[in-house]
């Protein structure tokens, strides 16, 4: 879908969302309003669909941004590199998990707070949000939309029992977001795991059980409870 409300129409960056693959992944295209680059966040599962949309937009893909290293968020990288020359933006803390990737020479390693310039005033701010993985990042776009990858789902959050997961770190990451994000910020997750595909941060503070827990120990126990 395309965000085409009035605010988005005035913003320097349009977002498009595609749901792809067997795990209900959301893949986002970042389209600068003025001519500039074209970026894709977490390209996976259906490279032809991504190429077709880039062709419809009449722009070459120039940048890939990964919210984290898990395969279901990046298994389309190789396919896109067959067609385009791409910069791949990843948090530095994911480096150890990507040692075997064939495209490491194309990676731009980022730290929290880095800003990716996409031209025409369109920017993406990389927020380090470790917990689901050590180098998970959320991407703040146009100051009012945040792509949360597997850090935060609608009414859920990413698991922390996989290698590199750290529930205590995820608690701190979510607390930082709560402190710094305007409540009107639109949360755009990496999977369609909730009752709706997107919601405001304010709504998530009401309905997301992981944002109700204000004590580290309570959050960690709940996040690491046995899977039913
Ligand atoms: Fe993941």
mmCIF file of C-alpha atoms and ligand atoms in Angstrom:
data_model
loop_
_atom_site.group_PDB
_atom_site.id
_atom_site.type_symbol
_atom_site.label_atom_id
_atom_site.label_comp_id
_atom_site.label_asym_id
_atom_site.label_seq_id
_atom_site.Cartn_x
_atom_site.Cartn_y
_atom_site.Cartn_z
ATOM 1 C CA UNK A 1 0.000 0.000 0.000
ATOM 2 C CA UNK A 2 1.005 3.644 -0.380
ATOM 3 C CA UNK A 3 0.662 6.241 2.328
ATOM 4 C CA UNK A 4 -1.064 9.047 0.485
ATOM 5 C CA UNK A 5 -2.628 11.214 3.182
ATOM 6 C CA UNK A 6 -2.008 14.935 3.140
ATOM 7 C CA UNK A 7 0.927 14.831 5.516
ATOM 8 C CA UNK A 8 2.613 12.111 3.504
ATOM 9 C CA UNK A 9 2.032 14.031 0.290
ATOM 10 C CA UNK A 10 4.052 16.914 1.724
ATOM 11 C CA UNK A 11 6.755 14.730 3.182
ATOM 12 C CA UNK A 12 10.045 14.207 1.381
ATOM 13 C CA UNK A 13 9.716 10.436 1.594
ATOM 14 C CA UNK A 14 6.845 8.110 0.654
ATOM 15 C CA UNK A 15 6.622 4.613 2.073
ATOM 16 C CA UNK A 16 5.132 1.597 0.368
ATOM 17 C CA UNK A 17 4.484 -1.721 2.032
ATOM 18 C CA UNK A 18 4.416 -5.178 0.470
ATOM 19 C CA UNK A 19 3.518 -8.328 2.378
ATOM 20 C CA UNK A 20 5.672 -11.133 1.039
ATOM 21 C CA UNK A 21 6.537 -14.744 1.796
ATOM 22 C CA UNK A 22 5.295 -17.507 4.081
ATOM 23 C CA UNK A 23 6.053 -15.646 7.335
ATOM 24 C CA UNK A 24 3.925 -12.570 6.603
ATOM 25 C CA UNK A 25 6.964 -10.330 6.254
ATOM 26 C CA UNK A 26 6.424 -6.667 5.545
ATOM 27 C CA UNK A 27 8.926 -5.271 3.044
ATOM 28 C CA UNK A 28 8.974 -1.496 2.698
ATOM 29 C CA UNK A 29 10.004 0.659 -0.231
ATOM 30 C CA UNK A 30 11.291 4.120 0.654
ATOM 31 C CA UNK A 31 10.544 6.471 -2.223
ATOM 32 C CA UNK A 32 11.935 10.023 -2.034
ATOM 33 C CA UNK A 33 9.333 12.471 -3.326
ATOM 34 C CA UNK A 34 11.907 14.338 -5.363
ATOM 35 C CA UNK A 35 14.108 12.401 -7.678
ATOM 36 C CA UNK A 36 16.624 10.617 -5.631
ATOM 37 C CA UNK A 37 17.458 7.130 -4.643
ATOM 38 C CA UNK A 38 15.066 4.249 -4.057
ATOM 39 C CA UNK A 39 15.567 2.110 -0.990
ATOM 40 C CA UNK A 40 14.099 -1.157 0.195
ATOM 41 C CA UNK A 41 13.934 -2.262 3.822
ATOM 42 C CA UNK A 42 14.364 -5.985 4.539
ATOM 43 C CA UNK A 43 14.104 -7.342 0.966
ATOM 44 C CA UNK A 44 13.029 -10.977 1.116
ATOM 45 C CA UNK A 45 11.034 -13.798 -0.444
ATOM 46 C CA UNK A 46 9.875 -12.286 -3.743
ATOM 47 C CA UNK A 47 12.582 -10.464 -5.694
ATOM 48 C CA UNK A 48 10.481 -10.306 -8.907
ATOM 49 C CA UNK A 49 7.764 -8.390 -7.037
ATOM 50 C CA UNK A 50 10.309 -5.867 -5.776
ATOM 51 C CA UNK A 51 11.892 -5.480 -9.211
ATOM 52 C CA UNK A 52 8.479 -5.022 -10.819
ATOM 53 C CA UNK A 53 7.576 -2.244 -8.394
ATOM 54 C CA UNK A 54 10.917 -0.498 -8.925
ATOM 55 C CA UNK A 55 10.271 -0.624 -12.667
ATOM 56 C CA UNK A 56 6.775 0.831 -12.187
ATOM 57 C CA UNK A 57 8.293 3.666 -10.180
ATOM 58 C CA UNK A 58 10.847 4.197 -12.927
ATOM 59 C CA UNK A 59 13.776 4.272 -10.547
ATOM 60 C CA UNK A 60 16.723 2.021 -9.936
ATOM 61 C CA UNK A 61 17.063 0.565 -6.478
ATOM 62 C CA UNK A 62 20.067 2.159 -4.811
ATOM 63 C CA UNK A 63 19.947 1.214 -1.129
ATOM 64 C CA UNK A 64 19.002 -1.698 1.083
ATOM 65 C CA UNK A 65 18.425 -1.197 4.794
ATOM 66 C CA UNK A 66 18.275 -4.251 7.043
ATOM 67 C CA UNK A 67 16.520 -4.019 10.395
ATOM 68 C CA UNK A 68 18.516 -7.096 11.466
ATOM 69 C CA UNK A 69 20.360 -10.094 10.079
ATOM 70 C CA UNK A 70 17.722 -12.853 10.175
ATOM 71 C CA UNK A 71 17.295 -14.651 6.867
ATOM 72 C CA UNK A 72 13.586 -13.927 6.522
ATOM 73 C CA UNK A 73 14.481 -10.232 6.312
ATOM 74 C CA UNK A 74 17.319 -10.477 3.800
ATOM 75 C CA UNK A 75 16.965 -13.516 1.568
ATOM 76 C CA UNK A 76 16.283 -11.231 -1.403
ATOM 77 C CA UNK A 77 19.557 -9.308 -1.171
ATOM 78 C CA UNK A 78 21.492 -11.544 -3.573
ATOM 79 C CA UNK A 79 18.729 -11.393 -6.179
ATOM 80 C CA UNK A 80 18.616 -7.604 -6.122
ATOM 81 C CA UNK A 81 22.404 -7.386 -6.410
ATOM 82 C CA UNK A 82 22.187 -9.329 -9.683
ATOM 83 C CA UNK A 83 20.405 -6.325 -11.176
ATOM 84 C CA UNK A 84 21.506 -3.273 -9.208
ATOM 85 C CA UNK A 85 24.577 -1.873 -7.523
ATOM 86 C CA UNK A 86 23.425 -1.307 -3.965
ATOM 87 C CA UNK A 87 24.614 0.124 -0.690
ATOM 88 C CA UNK A 88 23.488 -2.136 2.162
ATOM 89 C CA UNK A 89 22.941 -0.413 5.506
ATOM 90 C CA UNK A 90 23.316 -2.543 8.631
ATOM 91 C CA UNK A 91 24.070 -1.869 12.291
ATOM 92 C CA UNK A 92 27.680 -2.637 13.152
ATOM 93 C CA UNK A 93 26.616 -5.014 15.948
ATOM 94 C CA UNK A 94 25.201 -7.425 13.336
ATOM 95 C CA UNK A 95 28.641 -7.929 11.774
ATOM 96 C CA UNK A 96 29.416 -11.158 13.567
ATOM 97 C CA UNK A 97 26.157 -12.695 12.314
ATOM 98 C CA UNK A 98 26.818 -11.844 8.673
ATOM 99 C CA UNK A 99 30.308 -13.277 8.316
ATOM 100 C CA UNK A 100 29.195 -15.689 5.597
ATOM 101 C CA UNK A 101 27.233 -13.191 3.511
ATOM 102 C CA UNK A 102 28.565 -12.891 -0.050
ATOM 103 C CA UNK A 103 27.856 -9.151 -0.149
ATOM 104 C CA UNK A 104 29.824 -7.892 2.868
ATOM 105 C CA UNK A 105 31.902 -5.585 0.654
ATOM 106 C CA UNK A 106 28.718 -3.642 -0.163
ATOM 107 C CA UNK A 107 27.753 -3.041 3.480
ATOM 108 C CA UNK A 108 27.826 0.378 5.126
ATOM 109 C CA UNK A 109 28.086 -0.335 8.866
ATOM 110 C CA UNK A 110 26.097 2.035 11.045
ATOM 111 C CA UNK A 111 25.911 3.032 14.668
ATOM 112 C CA UNK A 112 22.817 4.241 16.502
ATOM 113 C CA UNK A 113 21.849 7.771 15.473
ATOM 114 C CA UNK A 114 23.323 7.579 11.989
ATOM 115 C CA UNK A 115 21.266 9.242 9.273
ATOM 116 C CA UNK A 116 20.905 7.785 5.789
ATOM 117 C CA UNK A 117 20.423 10.515 3.168
ATOM 118 C CA UNK A 118 18.203 9.491 0.276
ATOM 119 C CA UNK A 119 18.180 12.819 -1.570
ATOM 120 C CA UNK A 120 15.696 15.685 -1.759
ATOM 121 C CA UNK A 121 15.624 16.026 2.020
ATOM 122 C CA UNK A 122 14.521 12.427 2.529
ATOM 123 C CA UNK A 123 16.320 10.887 5.459
ATOM 124 C CA UNK A 124 16.162 7.734 7.532
ATOM 125 C CA UNK A 125 17.478 7.840 11.091
ATOM 126 C CA UNK A 126 18.894 4.554 12.363
ATOM 127 C CA UNK A 127 17.940 3.896 15.990
ATOM 128 C CA UNK A 128 19.898 1.101 17.656
ATOM 129 C CA UNK A 129 17.376 -1.177 19.396
ATOM 130 C CA UNK A 130 19.215 -4.332 20.509
ATOM 131 C CA UNK A 131 17.313 -7.212 22.029
ATOM 132 C CA UNK A 132 15.796 -9.348 19.281
ATOM 133 C CA UNK A 133 19.342 -9.428 17.883
ATOM 134 C CA UNK A 134 22.430 -7.454 18.992
ATOM 135 C CA UNK A 135 22.297 -5.097 16.017
ATOM 136 C CA UNK A 136 18.561 -4.710 15.515
ATOM 137 C CA UNK A 137 17.615 -1.218 14.425
ATOM 138 C CA UNK A 138 14.417 0.758 14.027
ATOM 139 C CA UNK A 139 14.231 3.264 11.186
ATOM 140 C CA UNK A 140 12.639 6.641 11.781
ATOM 141 C CA UNK A 141 11.272 8.136 8.556
ATOM 142 C CA UNK A 142 9.904 11.663 8.115
ATOM 143 C CA UNK A 143 9.991 11.950 11.924
ATOM 144 C CA UNK A 144 6.534 10.389 12.209
ATOM 145 C CA UNK A 145 6.812 6.804 11.001
ATOM 146 C CA UNK A 146 9.022 4.130 12.488
ATOM 147 C CA UNK A 147 9.877 0.834 10.863
ATOM 148 C CA UNK A 148 10.390 -1.495 13.785
ATOM 149 C CA UNK A 149 11.485 -4.760 12.154
ATOM 150 C CA UNK A 150 11.209 -7.526 14.735
ATOM 151 C CA UNK A 151 11.797 -5.170 17.680
ATOM 152 C CA UNK A 152 8.109 -4.330 17.998
ATOM 153 C CA UNK A 153 5.071 -5.869 16.355
ATOM 154 C CA UNK A 154 1.520 -4.616 16.611
ATOM 155 C CA UNK A 155 0.488 -5.935 20.030
ATOM 156 C CA UNK A 156 3.670 -7.999 20.263
ATOM 157 C CA UNK A 157 7.449 -7.906 20.027
ATOM 158 C CA UNK A 158 10.289 -10.018 18.692
ATOM 159 C CA UNK A 159 11.402 -13.146 20.464
ATOM 160 C CA UNK A 160 14.621 -13.093 22.464
ATOM 161 C CA UNK A 161 15.428 -16.786 22.757
ATOM 162 C CA UNK A 162 17.319 -17.072 19.469
ATOM 163 C CA UNK A 163 21.144 -16.757 19.344
ATOM 164 C CA UNK A 164 22.141 -13.221 20.273
ATOM 165 C CA UNK A 165 18.746 -12.426 21.772
ATOM 166 C CA UNK A 166 18.645 -10.468 25.023
ATOM 167 C CA UNK A 167 15.291 -9.752 26.660
ATOM 168 C CA UNK A 168 16.798 -7.249 29.097
ATOM 169 C CA UNK A 169 18.275 -5.309 26.184
ATOM 170 C CA UNK A 170 14.918 -5.326 24.384
ATOM 171 C CA UNK A 171 13.258 -3.920 27.506
ATOM 172 C CA UNK A 172 15.737 -1.017 27.506
ATOM 173 C CA UNK A 173 15.295 -0.463 23.769
ATOM 174 C CA UNK A 174 11.521 -0.239 24.069
ATOM 175 C CA UNK A 175 11.846 2.055 27.101
ATOM 176 C CA UNK A 176 14.077 4.370 25.067
ATOM 177 C CA UNK A 177 11.545 4.468 22.253
ATOM 178 C CA UNK A 178 8.764 5.206 24.737
ATOM 179 C CA UNK A 179 10.788 8.114 26.116
ATOM 180 C CA UNK A 180 11.767 9.682 22.823
ATOM 181 C CA UNK A 181 9.034 8.965 20.250
ATOM 182 C CA UNK A 182 6.041 11.272 19.866
ATOM 183 C CA UNK A 183 2.903 9.313 20.701
ATOM 184 C CA UNK A 184 1.519 10.023 17.248
ATOM 185 C CA UNK A 185 4.376 8.112 15.601
ATOM 186 C CA UNK A 186 3.069 5.393 13.305
ATOM 187 C CA UNK A 187 4.503 1.957 14.077
ATOM 188 C CA UNK A 188 5.224 -0.108 10.958
ATOM 189 C CA UNK A 189 6.428 -3.592 11.966
ATOM 190 C CA UNK A 190 8.428 -6.233 10.107
ATOM 191 C CA UNK A 191 5.676 -8.852 10.150
ATOM 192 C CA UNK A 192 1.893 -8.833 9.876
ATOM 193 C CA UNK A 193 1.466 -10.554 13.227
ATOM 194 C CA UNK A 194 -1.098 -8.224 14.791
ATOM 195 C CA UNK A 195 -4.803 -7.487 14.380
ATOM 196 C CA UNK A 196 -3.947 -4.572 12.080
ATOM 197 C CA UNK A 197 -0.843 -3.917 9.968
ATOM 198 C CA UNK A 198 0.050 -0.598 11.630
ATOM 199 C CA UNK A 199 -0.896 1.509 14.633
ATOM 200 C CA UNK A 200 0.186 4.636 16.457
ATOM 201 C CA UNK A 201 2.660 4.395 19.310
ATOM 202 C CA UNK A 202 -0.064 5.812 21.544
ATOM 203 C CA UNK A 203 -2.363 2.926 20.609
ATOM 204 C CA UNK A 204 0.430 0.444 21.204
ATOM 205 C CA UNK A 205 0.986 1.807 24.701
ATOM 206 C CA UNK A 206 -2.636 0.820 25.345
ATOM 207 C CA UNK A 207 -2.915 -2.531 23.582
ATOM 208 C CA UNK A 208 0.595 -4.006 23.384
ATOM 209 C CA UNK A 209 1.175 -6.185 26.467
ATOM 210 C CA UNK A 210 4.955 -5.778 26.207
ATOM 211 C CA UNK A 211 4.621 -2.013 26.638
ATOM 212 C CA UNK A 212 2.563 -2.453 29.809
ATOM 213 C CA UNK A 213 5.454 -3.959 31.757
ATOM 214 C CA UNK A 214 7.515 -1.214 33.388
ATOM 215 C CA UNK A 215 9.910 -3.412 35.388
ATOM 216 C CA UNK A 216 12.864 -5.110 33.704
ATOM 217 C CA UNK A 217 12.310 -8.413 35.552
ATOM 218 C CA UNK A 218 8.611 -8.579 34.689
ATOM 219 C CA UNK A 219 9.347 -7.938 31.017
ATOM 220 C CA UNK A 220 12.118 -10.526 30.840
ATOM 221 C CA UNK A 221 10.014 -13.191 32.560
ATOM 222 C CA UNK A 222 7.055 -12.542 30.277
ATOM 223 C CA UNK A 223 9.138 -12.418 27.096
ATOM 224 C CA UNK A 224 10.950 -15.643 27.980
ATOM 225 C CA UNK A 225 7.874 -17.532 29.209
ATOM 226 C CA UNK A 226 7.516 -21.012 27.704
ATOM 227 C CA UNK A 227 6.060 -20.893 24.203
ATOM 228 C CA UNK A 228 2.592 -22.389 24.082
HETATM 229 FE FE1 LIG B 1 13.957 -11.712 13.263
#
